[in-house]
CSV table of C-alpha atoms and ligand atoms in Angstrom, one decimal:
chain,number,residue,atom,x,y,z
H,619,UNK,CA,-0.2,-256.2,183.7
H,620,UNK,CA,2.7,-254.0,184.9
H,621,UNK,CA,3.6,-251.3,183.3
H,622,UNK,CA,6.9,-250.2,182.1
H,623,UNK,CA,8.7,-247.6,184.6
H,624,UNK,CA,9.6,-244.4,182.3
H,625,UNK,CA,12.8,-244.8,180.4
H,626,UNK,CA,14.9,-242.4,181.8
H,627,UNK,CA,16.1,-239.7,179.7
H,628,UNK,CA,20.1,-239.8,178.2
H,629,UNK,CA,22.1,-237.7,176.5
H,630,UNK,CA,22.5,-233.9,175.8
H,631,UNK,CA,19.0,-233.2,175.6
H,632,UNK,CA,18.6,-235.0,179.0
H,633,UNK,CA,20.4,-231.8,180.2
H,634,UNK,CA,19.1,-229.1,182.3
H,635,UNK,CA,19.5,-225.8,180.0
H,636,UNK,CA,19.0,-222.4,181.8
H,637,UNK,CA,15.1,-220.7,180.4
H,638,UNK,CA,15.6,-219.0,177.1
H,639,UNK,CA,19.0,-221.0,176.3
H,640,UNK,CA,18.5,-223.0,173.0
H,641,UNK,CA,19.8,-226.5,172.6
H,642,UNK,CA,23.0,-225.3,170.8
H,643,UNK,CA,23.2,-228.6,168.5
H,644,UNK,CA,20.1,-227.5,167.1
H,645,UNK,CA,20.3,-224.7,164.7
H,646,UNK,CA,18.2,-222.0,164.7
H,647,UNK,CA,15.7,-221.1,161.9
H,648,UNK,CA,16.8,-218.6,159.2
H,649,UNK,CA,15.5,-216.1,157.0
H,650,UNK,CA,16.1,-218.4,153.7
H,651,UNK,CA,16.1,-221.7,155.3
H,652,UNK,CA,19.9,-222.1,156.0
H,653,UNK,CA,21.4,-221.0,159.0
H,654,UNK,CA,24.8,-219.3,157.9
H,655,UNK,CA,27.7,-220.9,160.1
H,656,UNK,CA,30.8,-218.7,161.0
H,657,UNK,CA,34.0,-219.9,162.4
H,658,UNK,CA,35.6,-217.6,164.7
H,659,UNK,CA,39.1,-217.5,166.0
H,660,UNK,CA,39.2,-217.2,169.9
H,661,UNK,CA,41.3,-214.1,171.0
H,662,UNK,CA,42.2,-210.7,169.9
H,663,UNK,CA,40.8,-211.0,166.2
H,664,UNK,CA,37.7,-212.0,167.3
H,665,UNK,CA,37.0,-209.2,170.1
H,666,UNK,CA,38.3,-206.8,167.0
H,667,UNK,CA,35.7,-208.8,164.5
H,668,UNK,CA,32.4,-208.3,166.3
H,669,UNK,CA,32.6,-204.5,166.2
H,670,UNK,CA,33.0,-204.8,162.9
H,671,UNK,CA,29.9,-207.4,161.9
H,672,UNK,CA,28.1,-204.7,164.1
H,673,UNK,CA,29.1,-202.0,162.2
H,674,UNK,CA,27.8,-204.2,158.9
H,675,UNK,CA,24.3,-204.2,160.8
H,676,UNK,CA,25.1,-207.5,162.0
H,677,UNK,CA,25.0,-207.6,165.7
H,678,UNK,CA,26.6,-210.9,166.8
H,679,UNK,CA,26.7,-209.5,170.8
H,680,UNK,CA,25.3,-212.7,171.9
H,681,UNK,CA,28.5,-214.3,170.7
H,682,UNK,CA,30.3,-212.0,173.5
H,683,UNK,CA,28.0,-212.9,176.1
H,684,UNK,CA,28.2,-216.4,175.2
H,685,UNK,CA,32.1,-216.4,175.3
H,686,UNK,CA,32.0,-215.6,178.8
H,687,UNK,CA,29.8,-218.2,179.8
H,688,UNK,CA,32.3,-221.0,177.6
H,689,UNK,CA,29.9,-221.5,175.1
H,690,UNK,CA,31.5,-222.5,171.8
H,691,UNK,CA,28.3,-222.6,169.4
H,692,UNK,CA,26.2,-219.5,169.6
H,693,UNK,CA,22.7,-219.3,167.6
H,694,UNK,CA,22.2,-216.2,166.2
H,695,UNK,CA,18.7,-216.1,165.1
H,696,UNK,CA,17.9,-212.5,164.3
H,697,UNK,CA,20.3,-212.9,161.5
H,698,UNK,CA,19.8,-216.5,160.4
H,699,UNK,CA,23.3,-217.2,162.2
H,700,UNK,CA,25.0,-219.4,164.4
H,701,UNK,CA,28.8,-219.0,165.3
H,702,UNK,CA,31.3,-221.5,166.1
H,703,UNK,CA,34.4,-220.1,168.5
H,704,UNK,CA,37.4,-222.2,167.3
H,705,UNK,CA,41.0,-222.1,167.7
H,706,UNK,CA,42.4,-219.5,164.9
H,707,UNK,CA,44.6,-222.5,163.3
H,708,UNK,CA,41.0,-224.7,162.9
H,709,UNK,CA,39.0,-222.4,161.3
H,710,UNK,CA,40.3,-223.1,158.1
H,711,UNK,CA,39.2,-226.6,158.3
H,712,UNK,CA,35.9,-226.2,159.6
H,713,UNK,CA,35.5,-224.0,156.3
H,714,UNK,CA,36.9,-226.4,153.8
H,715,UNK,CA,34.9,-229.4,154.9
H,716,UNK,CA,31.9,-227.3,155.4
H,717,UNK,CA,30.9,-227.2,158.9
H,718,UNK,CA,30.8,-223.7,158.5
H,719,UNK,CA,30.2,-221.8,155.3
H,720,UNK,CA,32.8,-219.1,156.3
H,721,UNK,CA,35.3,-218.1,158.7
H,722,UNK,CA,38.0,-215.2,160.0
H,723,UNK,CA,41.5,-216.7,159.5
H,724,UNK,CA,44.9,-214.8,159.7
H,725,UNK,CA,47.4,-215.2,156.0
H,726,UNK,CA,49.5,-216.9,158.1
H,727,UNK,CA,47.3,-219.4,159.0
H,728,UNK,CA,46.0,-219.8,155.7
H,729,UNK,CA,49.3,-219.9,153.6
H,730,UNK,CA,50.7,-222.1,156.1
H,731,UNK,CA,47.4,-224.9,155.5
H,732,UNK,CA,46.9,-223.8,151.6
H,733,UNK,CA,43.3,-225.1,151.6
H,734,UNK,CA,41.1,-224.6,148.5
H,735,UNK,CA,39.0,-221.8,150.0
H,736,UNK,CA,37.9,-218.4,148.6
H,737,UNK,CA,40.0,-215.4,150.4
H,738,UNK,CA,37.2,-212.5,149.4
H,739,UNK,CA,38.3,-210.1,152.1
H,740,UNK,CA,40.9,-208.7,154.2
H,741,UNK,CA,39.6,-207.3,157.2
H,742,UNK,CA,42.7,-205.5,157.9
H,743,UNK,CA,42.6,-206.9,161.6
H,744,UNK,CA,45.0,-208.6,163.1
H,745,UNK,CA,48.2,-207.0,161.5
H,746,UNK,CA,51.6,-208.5,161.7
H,747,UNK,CA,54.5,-209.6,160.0
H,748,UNK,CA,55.9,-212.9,159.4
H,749,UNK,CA,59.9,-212.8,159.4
H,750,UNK,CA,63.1,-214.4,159.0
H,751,UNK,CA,65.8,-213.5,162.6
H,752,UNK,CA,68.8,-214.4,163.7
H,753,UNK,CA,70.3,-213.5,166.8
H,754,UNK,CA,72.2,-210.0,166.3
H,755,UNK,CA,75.4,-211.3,167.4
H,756,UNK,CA,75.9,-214.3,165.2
H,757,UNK,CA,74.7,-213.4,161.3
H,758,UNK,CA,74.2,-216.4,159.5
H,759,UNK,CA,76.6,-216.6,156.5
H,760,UNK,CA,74.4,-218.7,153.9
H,761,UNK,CA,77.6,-218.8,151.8
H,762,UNK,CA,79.5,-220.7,154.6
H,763,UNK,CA,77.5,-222.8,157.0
H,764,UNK,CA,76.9,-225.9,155.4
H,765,UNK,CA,73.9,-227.4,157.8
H,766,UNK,CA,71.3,-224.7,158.8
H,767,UNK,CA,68.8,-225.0,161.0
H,768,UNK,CA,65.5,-223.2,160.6
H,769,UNK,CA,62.9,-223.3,163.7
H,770,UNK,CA,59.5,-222.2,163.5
H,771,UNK,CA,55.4,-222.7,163.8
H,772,UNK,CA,55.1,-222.6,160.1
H,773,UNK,CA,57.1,-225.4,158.0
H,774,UNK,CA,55.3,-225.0,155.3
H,775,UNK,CA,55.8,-221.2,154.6
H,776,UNK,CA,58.9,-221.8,155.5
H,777,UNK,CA,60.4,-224.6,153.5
H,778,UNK,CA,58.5,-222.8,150.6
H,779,UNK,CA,60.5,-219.5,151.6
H,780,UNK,CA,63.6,-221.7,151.4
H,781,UNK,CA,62.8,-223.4,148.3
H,782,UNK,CA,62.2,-220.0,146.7
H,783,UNK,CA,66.0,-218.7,148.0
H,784,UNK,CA,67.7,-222.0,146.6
H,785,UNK,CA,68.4,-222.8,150.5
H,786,UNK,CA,69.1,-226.1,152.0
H,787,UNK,CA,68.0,-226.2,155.7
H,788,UNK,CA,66.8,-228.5,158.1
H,789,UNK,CA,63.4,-227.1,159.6
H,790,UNK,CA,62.7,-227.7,163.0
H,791,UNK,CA,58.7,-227.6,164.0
H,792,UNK,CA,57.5,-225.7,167.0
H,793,UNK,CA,54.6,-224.9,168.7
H,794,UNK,CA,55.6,-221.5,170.4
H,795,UNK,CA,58.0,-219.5,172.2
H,796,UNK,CA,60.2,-219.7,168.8
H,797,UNK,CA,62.7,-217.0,169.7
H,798,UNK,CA,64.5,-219.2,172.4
H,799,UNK,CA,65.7,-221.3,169.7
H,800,UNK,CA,68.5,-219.5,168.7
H,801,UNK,CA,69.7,-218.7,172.2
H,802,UNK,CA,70.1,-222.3,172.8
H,803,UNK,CA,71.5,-223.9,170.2
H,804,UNK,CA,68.5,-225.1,168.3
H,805,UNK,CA,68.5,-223.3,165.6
H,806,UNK,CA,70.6,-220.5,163.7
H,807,UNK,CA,66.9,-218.5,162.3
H,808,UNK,CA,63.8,-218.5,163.1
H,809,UNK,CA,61.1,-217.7,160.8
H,810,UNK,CA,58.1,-216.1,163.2
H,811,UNK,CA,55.4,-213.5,163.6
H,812,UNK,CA,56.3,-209.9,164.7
H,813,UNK,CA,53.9,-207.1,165.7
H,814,UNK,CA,55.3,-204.7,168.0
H,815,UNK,CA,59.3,-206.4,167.8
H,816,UNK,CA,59.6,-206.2,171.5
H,817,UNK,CA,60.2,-209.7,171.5
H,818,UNK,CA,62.8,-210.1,169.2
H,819,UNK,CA,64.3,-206.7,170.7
H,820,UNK,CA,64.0,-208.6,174.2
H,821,UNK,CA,66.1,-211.8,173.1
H,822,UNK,CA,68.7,-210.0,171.3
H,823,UNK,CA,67.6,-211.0,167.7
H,824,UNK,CA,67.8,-208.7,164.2
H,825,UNK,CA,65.1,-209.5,161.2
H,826,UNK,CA,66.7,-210.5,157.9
H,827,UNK,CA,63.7,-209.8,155.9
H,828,UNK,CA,60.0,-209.9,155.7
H,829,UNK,CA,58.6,-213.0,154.1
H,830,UNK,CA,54.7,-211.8,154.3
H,831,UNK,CA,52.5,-209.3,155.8
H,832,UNK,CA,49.7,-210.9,157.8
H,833,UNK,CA,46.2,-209.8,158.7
H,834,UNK,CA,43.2,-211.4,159.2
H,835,UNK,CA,40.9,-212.8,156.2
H,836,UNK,CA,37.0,-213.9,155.5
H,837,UNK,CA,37.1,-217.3,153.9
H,838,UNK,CA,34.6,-218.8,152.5
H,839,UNK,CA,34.3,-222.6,151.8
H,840,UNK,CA,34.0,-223.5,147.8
H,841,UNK,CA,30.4,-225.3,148.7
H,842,UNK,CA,29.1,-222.4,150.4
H,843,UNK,CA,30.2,-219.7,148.1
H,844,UNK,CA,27.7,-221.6,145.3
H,845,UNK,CA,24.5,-222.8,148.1
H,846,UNK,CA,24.5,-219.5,149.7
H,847,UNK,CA,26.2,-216.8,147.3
H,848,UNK,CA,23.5,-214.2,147.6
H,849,UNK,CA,23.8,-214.0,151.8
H,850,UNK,CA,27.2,-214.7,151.8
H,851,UNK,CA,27.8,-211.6,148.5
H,852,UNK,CA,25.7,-209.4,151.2
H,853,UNK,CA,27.7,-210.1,153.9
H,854,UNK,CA,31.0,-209.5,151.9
H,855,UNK,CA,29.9,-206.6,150.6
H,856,UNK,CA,28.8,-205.0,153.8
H,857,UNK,CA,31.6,-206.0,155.6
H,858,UNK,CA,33.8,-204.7,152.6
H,859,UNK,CA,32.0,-201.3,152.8
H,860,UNK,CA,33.2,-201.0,156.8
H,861,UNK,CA,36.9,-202.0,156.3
H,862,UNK,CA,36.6,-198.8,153.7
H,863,UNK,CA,35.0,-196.8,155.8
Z,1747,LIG,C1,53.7,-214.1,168.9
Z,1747,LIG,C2,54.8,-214.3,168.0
Z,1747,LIG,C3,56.0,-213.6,168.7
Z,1747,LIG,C4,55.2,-212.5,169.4
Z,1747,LIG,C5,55.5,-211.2,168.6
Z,1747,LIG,O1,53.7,-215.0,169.9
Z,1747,LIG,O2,55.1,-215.7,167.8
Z,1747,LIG,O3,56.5,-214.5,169.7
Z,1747,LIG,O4,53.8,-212.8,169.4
Z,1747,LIG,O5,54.9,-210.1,169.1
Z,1747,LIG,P1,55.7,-208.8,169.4
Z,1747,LIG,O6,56.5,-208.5,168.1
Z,1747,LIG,O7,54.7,-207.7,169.6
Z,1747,LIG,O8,56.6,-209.0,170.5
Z,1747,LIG,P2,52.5,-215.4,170.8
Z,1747,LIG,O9,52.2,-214.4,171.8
Z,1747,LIG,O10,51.4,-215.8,169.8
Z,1747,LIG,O11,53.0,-216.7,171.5
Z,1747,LIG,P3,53.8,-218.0,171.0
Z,1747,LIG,O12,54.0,-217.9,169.5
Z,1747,LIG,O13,55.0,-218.1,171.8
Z,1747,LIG,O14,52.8,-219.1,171.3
């Protein structure tokens, strides 16, 4: 009788992996059983985060090296972790729904999507302000001008910010590069993020006022928070104990 040729391998596993580099779908064991998942935002309040889990005795370096090499889901066993690099405006999501029992998102990100998630910590990282500006040379009178036009990334705060004034606008959604807007004609205000305010100074545009000061926030998914409160308390509370120091 003939026998069958070997079925070739398919799939991920199928995969040549480098010696020493887990299967990344596969979590790693942890100290109680359940591998703590953090979403991290790509970018500057991640490379500002790591030094501080360090500082909290939790050394996610492995994360960094990853990042270079364009890995997205780092194990990090030594601490019964694995981290998922997402795009800042995702964490909140993976958080919610569970795919990871906490993240690092920005207030802006997380007033904009309102998700039913515990805020337990502001990392202080990440600062910035969230403002109304209009370009210096034409003020908006809100007593006058009957159709105003309001473009930014975040409709939601805004049309709350509006509702809250007694202002009717029309709000125009963007994805970035807001404060060209009122230069040409698409808006008369823009609702955006400042930091340093060299680019509003740079396109000729005055704030009206400060609608909310940003910086970056642990969140931690309502699920989590009950399976895995006495890691996820420690971590809090270390973490807490380095933004006060
Ligand atoms: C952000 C924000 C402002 C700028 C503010 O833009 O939307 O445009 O930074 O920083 P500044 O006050 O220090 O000048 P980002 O770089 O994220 O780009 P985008 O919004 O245009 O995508």
């Amino acid at each position: 009788m003939a026998t069958k040729p070997p079925r070739a391998k398919r799939g991920f596993a199928a995969r040549e992996r480098a010696p020493g580099v887990r299967d990344p779908l596969r979590a790693p064991k942890s100290i109680d059983g359940h591998t703590l998942t953090l979403a991290l935002p790509r970018g500057r309040i991640l490379d500002e985060a790591l030094p501080m889990f360090k500082r909290a005795g939790f050394d996610l370096g492995a994360a960094e090296k990853a990042r270079a090499g364009r890995r997205l889901i780092i194990d990090v066993p030594e601490h019964g972790m694995r981290v998922l690099i997402v795009r800042d405006t995702d964490v909140p999501a993976y958080v919610e729904h569970g795919a990871a029992d906490l993240g690092i998102a920005g207030k802006d990100v997380l007033e904009e999507q309102d998700r039913d998630l515990y805020e337990p910590l502001d990392l202080g990282i990440g600062r910035c302000r969230m403002v109304v500006a209009e370009p210096e040379d034409r003020p908006v009178d809100e007593g006058k001008q009957m159709h105003l036009r309001y473009a930014s990334k975040f409709v939601e705060i805004t049309r709350r910010h509006l509702q809250s004034r007694g202002t009717v606008a029309e709000i125009i959604k963007l994805y970035g590069s807001i404060e060209i807007a009122p230069l040409v004609g698409l808006a008369d205000r823009i609702v955006d993020l400042v930091s340093s305010g060299e680019t509003l100074r740079q396109h000729k545009l005055v704030e009206v006022e400060t609608i909310l000061d940003v910086s970056a926030r642990l969140c931690v998914g309502r699920a989590a928070a009950k399976l895995h409160a006495a890691r996820i308390d420690e971590l809090v509370a270390r973490l807490r104990a380095v933004v006060a120091g």
